[in-house]
Short mmCIF file of C-alpha atoms in Angstrom, two decimals:
data_model
loop_
_atom_site.label_atom_id
_atom_site.label_comp_id
_atom_site.label_asym_id
_atom_site.label_seq_id
_atom_site.Cartn_x
_atom_site.Cartn_y
_atom_site.Cartn_z
CA MET A 685 -6.21 80.07 2.58
CA ILE A 686 -8.36 78.56 5.32
CA SER A 687 -11.32 76.47 4.30
CA THR A 688 -14.18 76.86 6.74
CA GLN A 689 -17.60 75.38 7.01
CA GLU A 690 -20.05 74.74 9.82
CA HIS A 691 -18.65 72.06 12.10
CA GLN A 692 -21.64 69.74 11.90
CA SER A 693 -21.82 70.00 8.08
CA LEU A 694 -18.41 68.54 7.24
CA ASN A 695 -19.69 65.42 5.54
CA THR A 696 -17.13 63.03 4.12
CA LYS A 697 -17.68 62.16 0.47
CA ARG A 698 -14.76 59.70 0.40
CA HIS A 699 -11.32 59.08 1.88
CA LEU A 700 -8.12 59.38 -0.11
CA SER A 701 -6.30 56.13 -0.88
CA PRO A 702 -2.64 55.69 0.20
CA PRO A 703 -1.30 56.63 -3.29
CA GLU A 704 -3.63 59.67 -3.36
CA ILE A 705 -2.44 60.70 0.12
CA GLN A 706 1.20 60.43 -0.96
CA ALA A 707 0.58 62.54 -4.08
CA HIS A 708 -1.55 65.03 -2.11
CA LEU A 709 1.17 65.62 0.49
CA GLU A 710 3.87 66.29 -2.12
CA GLY A 711 5.32 69.70 -1.24
CA VAL A 712 3.21 70.13 1.93
CA GLU A 713 5.20 71.38 4.93
CA TYR A 714 2.32 71.33 7.43
CA ILE A 715 -1.42 71.65 7.86
CA ILE A 716 -2.98 73.61 10.72
CA MET A 717 -6.56 72.90 11.71
CA ALA A 718 -8.72 74.91 14.12
CA ALA A 719 -12.08 73.79 15.44
CA PRO A 720 -14.28 74.77 18.34
CA ALA A 721 -13.21 72.96 21.50
CA THR A 722 -16.11 70.66 22.34
CA ARG A 723 -15.09 68.85 25.52
CA ASN A 724 -17.15 69.63 28.61
CA ASP A 725 -13.97 70.27 30.61
CA ARG A 726 -12.23 72.34 27.93
CA LYS A 727 -9.65 74.81 29.13
CA ALA A 728 -9.61 77.03 26.03
CA PRO A 729 -12.09 77.81 23.22
CA ILE A 730 -10.19 76.35 20.22
CA HIS A 731 -8.96 72.83 19.47
CA PHE A 732 -5.83 73.05 17.32
CA THR A 733 -4.21 70.22 15.40
CA ILE A 734 -0.95 70.76 13.53
CA PHE A 735 -0.02 68.03 11.08
CA LEU A 736 3.71 68.10 10.27
CA ASN A 737 4.57 66.32 7.03
CA THR A 738 7.26 64.10 8.51
CA THR A 739 7.52 60.52 9.69
CA GLU A 740 10.62 61.24 11.77
CA ARG A 741 10.49 61.06 15.55
CA LEU A 742 11.18 64.60 16.70
CA PRO A 743 13.30 65.10 19.82
CA GLU A 744 11.53 66.79 22.74
CA GLU A 745 13.44 70.07 22.26
CA VAL A 746 12.47 70.19 18.56
CA GLN A 747 8.81 69.55 19.44
CA THR A 748 8.94 72.40 21.96
CA ALA A 749 10.58 74.76 19.44
CA VAL A 750 8.00 73.88 16.76
CA LEU A 751 5.10 74.51 19.15
CA GLU A 752 6.63 77.84 20.23
CA LYS A 753 7.04 78.84 16.55
CA PHE A 754 3.38 78.12 15.81
CA ALA A 755 2.21 79.83 19.01
CA LYS A 756 4.13 82.97 18.05
CA GLN A 757 3.15 82.88 14.37
CA TYR A 758 -0.57 82.38 15.04
CA LYS A 759 -0.71 84.29 18.36
CA ILE A 760 -1.88 81.19 20.25
CA THR A 761 -2.07 81.46 24.04
CA ASN A 762 -3.38 79.34 26.93
CA ILE A 763 -2.04 76.08 25.48
CA GLU A 764 -3.45 73.09 27.39
CA ASP A 765 -3.74 69.31 27.00
CA LEU A 766 -0.81 68.96 24.62
CA PHE A 767 -0.34 65.81 22.52
CA SER A 768 2.76 65.64 20.31
CA GLN A 769 3.83 62.43 18.56
CA LEU A 770 3.69 60.39 15.37
CA ASP A 771 0.21 59.06 14.63
CA GLY A 772 -2.18 58.09 11.85
CA VAL A 773 -3.78 60.68 9.58
CA ALA A 774 -6.50 60.05 7.01
CA PHE A 775 -7.73 62.58 4.47
CA SER A 776 -11.36 62.99 3.49
CA MET A 777 -12.96 64.83 0.63
CA THR A 778 -15.71 67.18 1.79
CA THR A 779 -17.37 70.14 0.11
CA GLN A 780 -14.15 72.12 0.70
CA GLU A 781 -11.43 72.65 -1.92
CA THR A 782 -8.71 70.80 -0.01
CA PRO A 783 -8.95 67.41 1.67
CA MET A 784 -9.66 67.53 5.40
CA PRO A 785 -7.01 65.87 7.59
CA LEU A 786 -8.30 63.49 10.25
CA HIS A 787 -6.20 62.51 13.25
CA LEU A 788 -6.84 58.79 13.75
CA PHE A 789 -6.32 58.23 17.46
CA LYS A 790 -8.56 55.15 17.72
CA GLN A 791 -7.07 51.81 16.69
CA GLU A 792 -10.29 50.75 14.93
CA ASP A 793 -10.11 53.89 12.74
CA LYS A 794 -6.49 53.09 11.86
CA ARG A 795 -7.57 49.59 10.82
CA ALA A 796 -10.59 50.82 8.84
CA LEU A 797 -9.33 53.93 7.03
CA PRO A 798 -6.48 54.40 4.55
CA HIS A 799 -3.94 56.69 6.19
CA THR A 800 -0.36 57.83 6.53
CA ILE A 801 1.84 58.65 9.50
CA MET A 802 2.57 62.28 10.36
CA HIS A 803 3.83 64.12 13.43
CA ILE A 804 0.76 65.56 15.14
CA ILE A 805 0.71 68.40 17.64
CA ASP A 806 -2.76 68.55 19.16
CA PHE A 807 -3.90 70.92 21.92
CA GLU A 808 -6.49 73.40 23.13
CA GLY A 809 -5.64 77.08 23.01
CA ASP A 810 -6.88 80.56 22.30
CA SER A 811 -6.17 82.97 19.46
CA ASN A 812 -7.94 85.92 17.90
CA GLU A 813 -6.46 84.81 14.56
CA PHE A 814 -9.08 82.04 14.38
CA LYS A 815 -12.31 83.95 15.01
CA GLU A 816 -14.31 81.53 12.83
CA ALA A 817 -13.55 78.66 15.22
CA LYS A 818 -13.75 80.78 18.36
CA GLU A 819 -16.87 82.84 17.70
CA GLN A 820 -18.78 81.11 14.89
CA ASP A 821 -18.18 77.42 15.72
CA LEU A 822 -16.60 76.77 12.32
CA THR A 823 -13.83 74.29 11.52
CA GLY A 824 -11.05 75.25 9.15
CA TRP A 825 -7.68 74.05 7.94
CA SER A 826 -4.85 75.61 6.03
CA TYR A 827 -2.02 73.97 4.08
CA SER A 828 1.50 75.40 4.03
CA TYR A 829 3.78 74.35 1.19
CA ASN A 830 7.58 74.38 1.04
#
């Protein structure tokens, strides 16, 4: 199930604490998030972030295989500006049913917000499977459980 809401209306009610994050991620394999690409020099219409529930450093060939799996599964093409590494992730409660993952790429955010470490694959791409992000400027995320 993908939770979607207008991009500008995703107001944070509160952030999960470290124990809440740990409990929340129990059984989660990954989270995929799709949002409209907003950069002026964007190369594709959708900004994807895949949050893998692991703190292990993944070898380059595993990272490539994982990205290829997601690209095939979600029919993602035109992949550009790829970022793939361990980084900080906070979770915020919004009006949606499931907490929204937030990639914390700024050091000040990592200092200010409770978070965990996950392997993040972040990129721009295109897919007709995410029409809400592509055509309606909505942001959504979906959790996959093992």
